[in-house]
Amino acid sequence: MQSRTPESPDRPRYDYASMTPDGVRRAVDESIDAADGLIAQVVAVAEPRTFHNTLAPLMEAVRFVSSADGVGATIGWVHPDEGIREAGAAAEERTERWRTAVAMRGDLAAAVRAYADTDDAGALTGARRRALDLWLRDFRRGGHELSPEAQAEYGRLRDRVTELGVVFARNLAEWSDPLELGPDDLDGLSDAFVAQLPAGAATGSRRLPISYAVVFPFLEQSTRRHLREVALSKFLSRCADVNRPILEEITSIRRQLARIMGVDSWSQFANEAHMSGSRAEVMAFIDGLTPPLQRLAASEQAVMAELLVANGETLPLLASDWPSCHERQRQSLGVDFAELRAYFPLPAVLDGLFEILREIFGVAARRIEAPVWHPDVLVVELMDDESGELLADVYLDLFVRDGKRPGGWQAAMEPAVNEPGRPRRPASIQLVLNCQAPGADGAALLQFDEVVGLFHEFGHTLEFGLVRAEGAPATPEWFEIDFIEAPSQIMEHWAWSPEVLRRIGRHHRTGEPPPDELLDRLPEVRRLNSGTHTLYFFMLRTLVDQYLHGPEPVDAEAAYRRAFAVTGFPFMEGTFQPSSFDHIVAIYDAGFYSYLWAQVFGDDMFSAFREGGLLSGEVGRRYRREVLEPSWSVPGRERVERFLGRPPSDRAFLERLGIADPA
């Protein structure tokens, strides 16, 4: 296999099909060695410092290590071979340690600070100026204003957090404890859903994998109330035995790190580098949003409780009940999501999505053959529709399988290279979901929320694939973690649009588009129980995150119990959701609020399409130019203001949730 180092725009695609654990280690070694060599050159500069002998090599070093992620971290999350997953996890730990160590190198910090004082640095503009400012910030946050003893302790603790985070994620990826369902336990489940479940030990039985893609459809369809509660309890308690002590150690270390840096909490330290700017701003956002959401959710849950009683069940309404009640309400609106699934075969959805990308954003897509790590992976080229320029390779890994990390995400396997006077080197991007694999008839049918998830992740893909900023971000913090979800949140609006779904939906047998009666009430369905949905899926986790990373030490279970109360449901005894909360162990520590925060900006930006046309190429290309292409090189708030021509507003967000005050 070729080395994973960025050289030329026409480089061969990496041979993911022939990977070995030794190959992973070798490729990562080569990338880090090359990066270290460049940094040594920066430190050793004797002549007057310039952009080209100081900042440019440092930016190139970051690209080498970012490329190493493409055969390390990203492969460790998905590869079917356990040895390669382990090598990938080790590589992830190594590259994260490298990033932490670079920000803590005193000689490098001194070199960059010396350059920052030059006239050459003072003349920088655009991405180069932004990169210098962020490096200076990262060096400050790396502890260079601390005593040597404090800085050494700070580095040791940061390394320990990285090590623990890798183990936490690996435990979650490898965890399996399916629920055995007897023949009578299948009552209410659709034939299509049952056909996806592996056979159980007894005749006629099935195994229910405990993953989001399977458990929540089960909660919606099953008539067995007790089994719904068991399934959700197992889902909420994944890895509780092994990941609880890891999480507790991580949060304890982060409190120590915050004290070393002279702030009252890890939330304060983390959010200084986010768009919010402080823990106080985050808590004000949460405190302002929670009461109206709770009032909305209380009225929703009163209706669901009536449904529960009418079905012969006893109160109280449980967290494991509301998906079933919600599904019955959705069906009463004339939208049967089980029926709708038949209209979302993966090939048709992808073709429709690609047509929309071309029409709105001027991005053409075509499938290609390339070496992949699993036969299910599809590879797509994204190109500029007018010039034909190759923008990105996207590796779509969409089906659940053993050993694969749960959930959905997008990751840059190799960053785009944008340098003046040189051809642009396209990005390589991994887009992952965990949808049910094709059934016995070979049809890969997506649930509606998986269609939404695909659009969501393609929002990230567009930002990473279309970026025109020179250089590569040194850390995820450069993206402003509370804005990075905005380009994905805005994409969800198209997935909920009946007009768009008529274009992308095709019945997997007849080829007919979805009936109008299944689509026209989708906007109403989207608003249905939006308060309960937001509290349960977002605010609960947001509060767990803030409690764990706040000023006072909080036991993880106590934080979970306290946060669960916001949902309005009785606490589910014996569960421990934080043990599977990989977001806050990875890059969303003290930042899970970002999903709600970014919805405000995503909804606000989408208002331009409501005014200018849902599929407007003029608005879409302006969005591409002002929001996507600058990416990390322009602060998120500034990008929004440039695109909208005004300061951001939360009006569109509150209106969508039905909690806006009258105008």
XYZ file of C-alpha atoms in Angstrom:
663
model
C 0.000 0.000 0.000
C 1.146 3.517 -0.701
C 2.136 5.875 2.070
C -0.648 8.048 3.467
C 1.096 11.353 2.815
C -0.263 14.250 0.765
C 1.772 14.789 -2.377
C -0.061 15.396 -5.656
C -3.638 16.116 -6.709
C -3.698 13.018 -8.931
C -2.554 10.620 -6.199
C -3.925 7.051 -6.372
C -6.802 6.260 -4.061
C -5.772 4.475 -0.924
C -6.052 0.687 -1.103
C -8.436 0.124 1.776
C -9.166 -3.395 0.530
C -5.608 -4.588 1.244
C -5.117 -3.097 4.675
C -3.246 -4.909 7.407
C -2.541 -3.937 11.014
C 1.140 -3.473 10.151
C 0.169 -1.320 7.178
C -1.903 0.923 9.428
C 0.947 1.330 11.868
C 3.466 1.977 9.081
C 1.321 4.589 7.329
C 0.687 6.438 10.591
C 4.387 6.267 11.504
C 5.362 7.773 8.154
C 2.843 10.587 8.436
C 3.830 11.527 11.972
C 7.542 11.279 11.180
C 7.054 13.619 8.221
C 5.071 16.046 10.396
C 7.735 15.982 13.102
C 10.398 16.714 10.496
C 8.538 19.794 9.342
C 8.103 21.048 12.893
C 11.816 20.563 13.529
C 12.480 22.807 10.527
C 10.160 25.465 11.928
C 11.874 25.444 15.311
C 15.350 25.559 13.739
C 14.743 28.643 11.537
C 17.624 31.088 11.982
C 16.824 33.753 9.392
C 13.973 36.235 9.818
C 10.694 34.444 10.261
C 8.131 34.524 7.464
C 4.882 32.790 6.644
C 6.742 30.393 4.345
C 9.346 29.237 6.866
C 7.135 29.194 9.964
C 3.382 28.947 9.517
C 3.261 27.176 6.124
C 5.348 24.153 7.265
C 3.284 23.945 10.447
C 0.076 23.861 8.400
C 1.600 21.159 6.196
C 2.525 19.110 9.268
C -1.107 19.224 10.383
C -2.160 17.912 6.970
C 0.201 14.946 7.272
C -1.318 13.951 10.610
C -4.859 14.595 9.384
C -4.124 12.198 6.538
C -3.002 9.619 9.088
C -6.528 9.694 10.524
C -7.721 8.229 7.227
C -5.991 4.948 7.975
C -6.116 5.213 11.747
C -9.061 6.588 13.706
C -11.629 6.462 10.920
C -10.777 2.874 9.985
C -10.672 1.771 13.599
C -14.351 2.686 13.859
C -15.593 0.619 10.912
C -13.223 -2.079 9.671
C -14.541 -5.673 9.818
C -11.147 -7.055 10.877
C -10.601 -6.859 14.630
C -6.830 -6.536 14.263
C -7.201 -3.525 11.986
C -9.775 -1.976 14.323
C -7.309 -2.343 17.169
C -4.503 -0.854 15.077
C -6.834 1.993 14.119
C -7.738 2.661 17.743
C -4.036 2.727 18.659
C -3.388 5.087 15.748
C -6.212 7.353 16.914
C -4.684 7.553 20.346
C -1.289 8.329 18.830
C -2.496 11.114 16.533
C -4.535 12.681 19.332
C -1.485 12.578 21.569
C 0.502 14.232 18.785
C -2.018 17.071 18.502
C -1.976 17.591 22.242
C 1.826 17.486 22.372
C 2.263 19.957 19.496
C 0.144 22.567 21.285
C 2.301 22.085 24.373
C 5.740 22.380 22.754
C 7.458 25.416 24.200
C 9.982 25.724 21.382
C 7.262 25.684 18.737
C 5.108 28.142 20.681
C 8.090 30.492 20.954
C 8.726 30.209 17.207
C 5.134 31.042 16.305
C 4.939 33.880 18.826
C 8.173 35.300 17.397
C 6.661 35.174 13.928
C 3.454 36.799 15.176
C 5.495 39.875 16.150
C 6.827 40.416 12.602
C 5.537 42.791 9.954
C 5.023 39.761 7.709
C 2.544 38.320 10.200
C 0.853 41.674 10.617
C 0.097 41.709 6.898
C -1.644 38.312 6.880
C -5.282 38.140 5.834
C -7.966 35.506 5.354
C -7.277 31.895 6.299
C -3.616 32.594 7.024
C -4.482 35.276 9.592
C -7.156 33.060 11.118
C -4.736 30.133 11.352
C -2.124 32.250 13.119
C -4.680 33.571 15.602
C -5.921 30.062 16.346
C -2.407 28.708 16.808
C -1.660 31.484 19.288
C -4.888 30.697 21.128
C -4.097 26.974 21.177
C -0.623 27.593 22.564
C -2.138 29.657 25.359
C -4.638 26.862 26.010
C -1.778 24.398 25.822
C -0.466 25.803 29.091
C 2.455 27.936 27.961
C 1.684 30.550 30.559
C 1.969 27.908 33.306
C 5.003 27.005 35.368
C 7.084 24.120 33.971
C 5.771 21.801 36.684
C 2.127 22.703 36.045
C 2.582 22.392 32.306
C 4.080 18.900 32.675
C 1.136 17.798 34.824
C -1.274 19.371 32.373
C 0.266 17.388 29.502
C 0.205 14.137 31.432
C -3.466 14.551 32.268
C -4.415 15.457 28.695
C -2.665 12.309 27.454
C -4.572 10.226 29.977
C -7.909 11.616 28.757
C -6.985 10.707 25.195
C -6.061 7.179 26.224
C -9.293 6.698 28.160
C -11.421 8.083 25.342
C -10.074 5.509 22.899
C -10.894 2.657 25.286
C -14.392 4.065 25.928
C -15.155 4.172 22.186
C -13.721 0.704 21.576
C -15.838 -0.764 24.364
C -18.948 0.763 22.855
C -18.143 -0.478 19.354
C -17.584 -4.032 20.551
C -20.505 -4.262 22.992
C -23.312 -6.675 22.137
C -26.171 -7.996 24.260
C -29.192 -8.694 22.019
C -32.648 -9.203 23.467
C -34.137 -12.644 22.787
C -37.697 -12.410 21.458
C -39.994 -15.423 21.463
C -42.690 -15.865 18.783
C -45.305 -14.131 20.972
C -42.937 -11.211 21.559
C -43.102 -10.217 17.892
C -46.674 -8.939 18.169
C -47.129 -5.590 16.456
C -43.838 -5.729 14.586
C -44.044 -5.363 10.817
C -43.031 -8.304 8.655
C -40.275 -6.175 7.123
C -38.867 -5.343 10.548
C -38.966 -8.944 11.768
C -37.263 -10.123 8.580
C -34.278 -7.926 9.470
C -33.773 -9.553 12.882
C -31.337 -12.450 13.272
C -32.817 -15.811 14.204
C -32.815 -16.646 17.906
C -31.871 -19.838 19.691
C -35.399 -21.296 19.794
C -37.646 -22.080 16.857
C -39.485 -18.981 15.694
C -37.526 -16.660 17.989
C -35.547 -13.590 16.983
C -32.702 -11.564 18.434
C -33.131 -7.814 18.814
C -29.754 -6.056 18.465
C -29.477 -3.214 20.944
C -28.681 -0.354 18.581
C -30.504 2.880 17.826
C -31.446 1.748 14.304
C -33.251 -1.308 15.718
C -34.406 -0.410 19.232
C -36.407 2.706 18.374
C -38.430 1.080 15.575
C -39.113 -1.715 18.078
C -40.330 0.819 20.641
C -42.615 2.339 18.032
C -44.144 -0.928 16.833
C -44.147 -3.423 19.686
C -47.357 -4.010 21.650
C -45.402 -5.635 24.510
C -45.058 -2.817 27.029
C -42.729 -4.731 29.339
C -40.420 -5.644 26.470
C -40.336 -2.045 25.301
C -39.107 -1.052 28.741
C -36.515 -3.842 28.778
C -35.239 -2.903 25.316
C -34.872 0.784 26.166
C -33.234 -0.049 29.501
C -30.633 -2.189 27.754
C -30.058 0.522 25.157
C -29.572 3.205 27.804
C -27.175 1.037 29.810
C -24.796 -0.143 27.105
C -21.284 -0.688 28.501
C -22.359 0.484 31.961
C -20.033 -1.929 33.735
C -16.859 -1.026 31.824
C -17.428 2.569 30.734
C -18.783 4.048 33.974
C -15.376 4.138 35.720
C -13.756 5.437 32.535
C -16.220 8.313 32.285
C -15.823 9.160 35.952
C -12.047 9.274 35.611
C -12.272 11.450 32.494
C -14.555 14.009 34.136
C -12.412 14.040 37.263
C -9.292 14.708 35.189
C -11.051 17.484 33.294
C -11.866 19.203 36.587
C -8.171 19.039 37.461
C -7.240 20.443 34.053
C -9.656 23.346 34.489
C -8.161 24.181 37.893
C -4.654 24.117 36.434
C -5.770 26.577 33.753
C -7.309 28.878 36.334
C -11.001 28.524 35.441
C -13.868 27.199 37.542
C -14.954 24.349 35.274
C -14.142 22.308 32.205
C -17.288 23.745 30.616
C -15.845 27.234 30.941
C -12.485 26.163 29.527
C -13.994 24.244 26.598
C -16.540 26.885 25.637
C -14.021 29.709 25.573
C -12.995 28.185 22.226
C -16.571 27.811 20.952
C -18.972 30.295 19.412
C -20.752 30.607 22.757
C -17.579 31.887 24.404
C -18.413 30.859 27.970
C -20.286 28.461 30.213
C -22.522 31.328 31.325
C -23.696 31.856 27.740
C -24.383 28.124 27.355
C -26.380 27.947 30.574
C -28.348 31.072 29.629
C -29.237 29.384 26.340
C -30.326 26.211 28.150
C -32.225 28.080 30.866
C -34.070 30.197 28.322
C -35.105 27.236 26.190
C -36.033 24.686 28.855
C -39.209 26.182 30.425
C -41.142 26.692 27.150
C -40.050 23.247 25.981
C -41.260 21.696 29.234
C -44.625 23.436 28.945
C -44.972 22.161 25.399
C -43.880 18.651 26.396
C -46.291 18.535 29.347
C -49.242 19.172 27.049
C -47.961 16.557 24.590
C -47.454 13.930 27.276
C -50.944 14.522 28.670
C -52.346 13.506 25.278
C -50.048 10.471 25.115
C -51.108 9.438 28.624
C -54.738 9.445 27.475
C -53.772 7.177 24.578
C -52.011 4.834 26.961
C -55.066 4.545 29.227
C -57.378 4.094 26.240
C -55.210 1.144 25.233
C -55.815 -0.505 28.602
C -52.438 0.376 30.105
C -51.754 1.959 33.479
C -50.117 5.271 34.248
C -47.570 6.765 34.507
C -46.426 7.307 30.957
C -42.880 5.971 30.683
C -39.990 6.966 28.456
C -40.354 3.571 26.799
C -44.036 4.295 26.070
C -43.827 7.565 24.235
C -42.329 6.249 20.942
C -45.282 3.853 20.658
C -47.817 6.562 21.473
C -46.054 8.926 19.109
C -46.191 6.357 16.313
C -49.941 5.862 16.813
C -50.436 9.628 16.654
C -48.367 9.824 13.490
C -50.457 7.115 11.887
C -53.650 8.942 12.883
C -52.339 11.863 10.839
C -52.212 9.619 7.804
C -48.453 9.103 7.787
C -47.417 5.482 8.212
C -43.644 5.460 8.470
C -43.486 1.688 8.097
C -45.319 2.033 4.787
C -43.230 5.048 3.827
C -40.043 2.999 4.238
C -40.954 0.986 1.120
C -40.440 4.175 -0.900
C -36.869 4.732 0.282
C -34.635 2.105 -1.341
C -31.070 3.294 -0.887
C -30.175 3.620 -4.606
C -33.189 5.842 -5.298
C -32.546 7.974 -2.222
C -28.922 8.513 -3.218
C -29.846 9.358 -6.798
C -32.445 11.858 -5.598
C -30.061 13.388 -3.075
C -27.400 13.788 -5.759
C -29.866 15.541 -8.067
C -30.709 17.991 -5.291
C -27.049 18.683 -4.523
C -26.509 19.504 -8.169
C -29.561 21.726 -8.491
C -29.097 23.707 -5.294
C -25.355 23.775 -4.674
C -23.867 23.089 -8.101
C -22.265 19.855 -6.884
C -22.407 16.835 -9.197
C -21.958 13.279 -7.883
C -21.157 9.977 -9.532
C -20.422 6.533 -8.173
C -17.017 5.023 -8.922
C -15.146 1.813 -8.273
C -12.382 2.086 -5.683
C -10.765 -0.196 -3.081
C -12.923 -0.272 0.074
C -12.697 -1.839 3.550
C -16.036 -3.681 3.238
C -18.144 -4.750 0.244
C -21.060 -2.617 1.488
C -19.075 0.614 1.120
C -19.988 2.825 -1.848
C -17.579 5.427 -3.230
C -18.843 8.646 -4.790
C -16.981 11.500 -6.433
C -18.245 15.028 -5.799
C -17.415 17.472 -8.599
C -18.118 21.082 -9.401
C -20.976 20.936 -11.883
C -19.681 23.798 -14.031
C -15.928 23.212 -14.122
C -15.833 19.455 -13.565
C -13.227 19.954 -10.834
C -13.009 16.972 -8.470
C -13.918 18.212 -4.984
C -14.030 15.091 -2.820
C -14.218 11.323 -2.660
C -16.975 10.194 -0.292
C -16.927 6.679 1.176
C -20.482 5.755 2.206
C -20.558 3.004 4.849
C -24.244 2.781 5.697
C -25.165 -0.636 7.149
C -24.893 -1.961 10.682
C -22.506 -4.871 11.326
C -20.595 -6.449 14.185
C -17.603 -4.474 15.404
C -18.683 -1.235 13.749
C -19.070 1.813 15.941
C -22.784 2.633 16.439
C -24.461 5.846 15.366
C -23.873 8.088 12.405
C -21.056 10.492 11.575
C -18.899 12.107 8.948
C -15.120 12.195 9.193
C -12.417 13.689 7.005
C -10.058 10.855 6.056
C -7.848 13.198 4.069
C -8.267 16.973 4.027
C -8.551 18.997 0.861
C -5.438 20.980 -0.054
C -5.999 24.537 -1.230
C -2.765 26.365 -1.963
C -2.303 29.400 -4.181
C -0.768 28.489 -7.526
C -1.219 24.716 -7.104
C -4.006 22.400 -8.238
C -6.516 21.704 -5.502
C -6.200 18.266 -4.001
C -9.648 16.822 -3.256
C -10.724 15.653 0.162
C -11.490 12.049 1.108
C -14.479 11.745 3.414
C -16.079 8.928 5.366
C -19.870 9.081 5.827
C -21.230 6.440 8.186
C -24.699 5.346 9.261
C -25.905 2.126 10.879
C -28.998 1.306 8.839
C -30.492 -2.163 8.637
C -28.775 -4.291 6.015
C -30.665 -5.355 2.853
C -33.438 -7.888 3.462
C -33.917 -11.309 1.932
C -35.152 -9.712 -1.287
C -31.944 -7.684 -1.550
C -33.689 -4.351 -1.043
C -31.914 -1.878 1.237
C -34.833 0.173 2.545
C -34.163 3.216 4.708
C -36.359 4.242 7.587
C -37.450 7.836 7.339
C -35.185 8.962 10.180
C -32.291 7.298 8.346
C -33.118 9.386 5.281
C -32.975 12.438 7.544
C -29.686 11.149 8.975
C -28.209 10.745 5.493
C -29.097 14.339 4.606
C -27.714 15.485 7.966
C -24.333 13.836 7.444
C -24.153 15.120 3.878
C -24.343 18.620 5.343
C -21.034 17.927 7.067
C -19.706 16.306 3.898
C -20.398 19.427 1.865
C -18.513 21.651 4.294
C -15.502 19.350 4.440
C -15.612 18.590 0.724
C -16.177 22.096 -0.646
C -13.811 23.987 1.665
C -11.583 26.517 -0.090
C -9.637 27.677 2.957
C -5.884 27.321 2.711
C -4.471 24.880 5.235
C -6.132 22.372 7.529
C -7.563 22.829 11.029
C -5.155 21.733 13.720
C -7.884 20.598 16.135
C -11.680 20.131 16.033
C -11.954 23.317 18.104
C -11.004 25.324 15.031
C -14.433 24.496 13.592
C -16.326 26.064 16.527
C -17.998 22.891 17.687
C -21.281 24.694 18.362
C -21.481 25.882 14.771
C -20.220 22.787 12.984
C -23.644 21.143 13.236
C -25.391 24.068 11.509
C -24.541 22.933 7.943
C -25.931 19.498 8.812
C -29.022 20.819 10.603
C -29.991 22.945 7.616
C -29.876 19.867 5.355
C -32.544 18.144 7.445
C -35.117 20.661 6.203
C -34.900 19.235 2.693
C -35.325 15.699 4.039
C -38.619 16.753 5.657
C -39.920 18.540 2.572
C -42.768 16.767 0.710
C -41.538 18.381 -2.521
C -38.098 16.858 -2.078
C -39.383 13.472 -0.930
C -41.527 13.182 -4.050
C -38.315 13.470 -6.011
C -36.147 11.069 -4.046
C -38.765 8.470 -3.029
C -39.439 5.499 -5.334
C -41.227 2.295 -4.317
C -38.663 -0.473 -4.316
C -40.931 -2.755 -6.405
C -43.126 -0.490 -8.549
C -40.912 2.587 -8.884
C -43.872 4.819 -7.996
C -43.305 7.978 -5.913
C -44.767 8.135 -2.388
C -48.514 8.920 -2.312
C -49.426 12.496 -1.484
C -51.344 11.332 1.578
C -48.103 10.006 3.047
C -46.230 13.256 2.451
C -48.507 16.253 2.701
C -48.851 16.057 6.458
C -45.141 15.577 7.142
C -44.701 19.179 8.337
C -47.421 18.514 10.916
C -45.752 15.226 11.850
C -42.462 17.054 12.324
C -44.108 19.341 14.866
C -45.808 16.427 16.626
C -44.376 16.010 20.134
C -41.454 18.274 19.220
C -41.148 19.397 22.826
C -40.861 15.835 24.140
C -38.485 14.883 21.329
C -36.200 17.849 21.963
C -36.106 17.297 25.711
C -35.544 13.547 25.464
C -32.987 13.376 22.667
C -31.163 16.680 23.155
C -31.799 18.488 26.420
C -31.343 15.387 28.593
C -27.877 14.792 27.117
C -27.059 18.486 27.130
C -27.722 18.661 30.856
C -25.784 15.467 31.631
C -22.852 17.014 29.773
C -23.036 20.337 31.614
C -23.558 18.777 35.036
C -20.540 16.501 34.561
C -18.368 19.378 33.356
C -19.665 22.118 35.641
C -17.918 23.814 38.582
C -18.896 21.259 41.237
C -17.869 17.589 41.227
C -20.966 15.547 40.386
C -21.359 11.794 40.477
C -22.211 10.575 36.970
C -25.329 8.750 38.102
C -26.513 11.769 40.059
C -25.978 13.932 36.968
C -27.972 11.469 34.872
C -30.849 11.295 37.376
C -31.014 15.058 37.689
C -30.944 15.552 33.916
C -33.526 12.829 33.251
C -36.086 14.844 35.203
C -36.215 17.397 32.380
C -37.937 14.837 30.142
C -41.085 14.696 32.274
C -40.867 10.884 32.526
C -40.199 8.843 35.687
C -36.550 7.914 36.023
C -35.712 4.479 34.589
C -34.130 2.716 37.548
C -31.115 0.594 36.742
C -30.183 2.499 33.596
C -27.025 4.526 33.022
C -27.062 6.416 29.736
C -23.710 8.216 30.264
C -21.849 4.926 29.718
C -22.712 5.121 26.005
C -22.469 8.907 25.682
C -19.457 8.880 23.370
C -20.093 12.451 22.194
C -18.829 13.967 25.428
C -15.879 11.606 25.660
C -14.783 12.663 22.187
C -15.025 16.151 20.679
C -18.332 17.294 22.203
C -17.156 17.478 25.809
C -19.087 20.316 27.451
C -20.440 20.997 23.968
C -23.379 18.680 23.359
C -25.611 21.755 23.581
C -24.172 22.424 20.106
C -26.890 20.338 18.483
C -29.564 22.691 19.791
C -27.417 25.797 19.388
C -26.657 24.918 15.768
C -30.336 24.293 15.066
C -30.926 27.964 15.786
C -28.417 28.949 13.109
C -29.444 26.180 10.700
C -33.119 27.146 10.914
C -32.248 30.801 10.512
C -30.167 30.145 7.390
C -32.877 27.933 5.919
C -35.262 30.877 6.121
C -33.379 32.259 3.092
C -34.559 29.235 1.103
C -38.138 29.679 2.298
C -37.995 33.220 0.986
C -35.916 32.618 -2.162
C -37.118 29.160 -3.161
C -36.717 25.716 -1.613
C -34.513 24.484 -4.466
C -33.110 27.865 -5.463
C -29.740 27.537 -7.146
C -29.071 31.222 -6.564
C -29.575 30.949 -2.809
C -27.810 27.576 -2.675
C -24.708 28.792 -4.463
C -24.602 31.869 -2.268
C -24.831 29.572 0.774
C -22.019 27.456 -0.667
C -19.858 30.543 -1.251
C -20.520 32.342 2.044
C -20.930 29.453 4.508
C -19.453 26.195 3.207
C -16.358 27.181 1.262
C -14.817 29.436 3.962
C -15.385 26.727 6.616
C -13.167 27.160 9.692
C -11.299 30.163 8.237
C -14.221 32.518 8.998
C -16.068 32.511 12.362
C -19.510 30.935 12.146
C -21.449 34.003 13.242
C -19.739 36.067 10.550
C -20.555 33.458 7.896
C -24.229 33.516 8.876
C -24.362 37.302 8.764
C -22.710 37.389 5.334
C -25.173 34.854 3.961
C -28.321 36.366 5.469
C -27.263 39.994 5.230
C -28.322 40.536 8.857
C -27.475 39.362 12.391
C -28.667 35.839 13.336
C -32.098 35.351 14.911
C -33.710 32.505 16.855
C -37.176 33.287 15.462
C -37.231 30.506 12.835
C -36.070 27.935 15.396
C -38.745 28.871 17.935
C -41.438 28.925 15.268
C -40.538 25.429 14.119
C -40.868 24.118 17.669
C -44.118 26.005 18.162
C -42.884 28.068 21.111
C -42.298 31.454 19.487
C -43.964 34.473 21.013
C -46.438 36.229 18.707
C -44.685 38.629 16.358
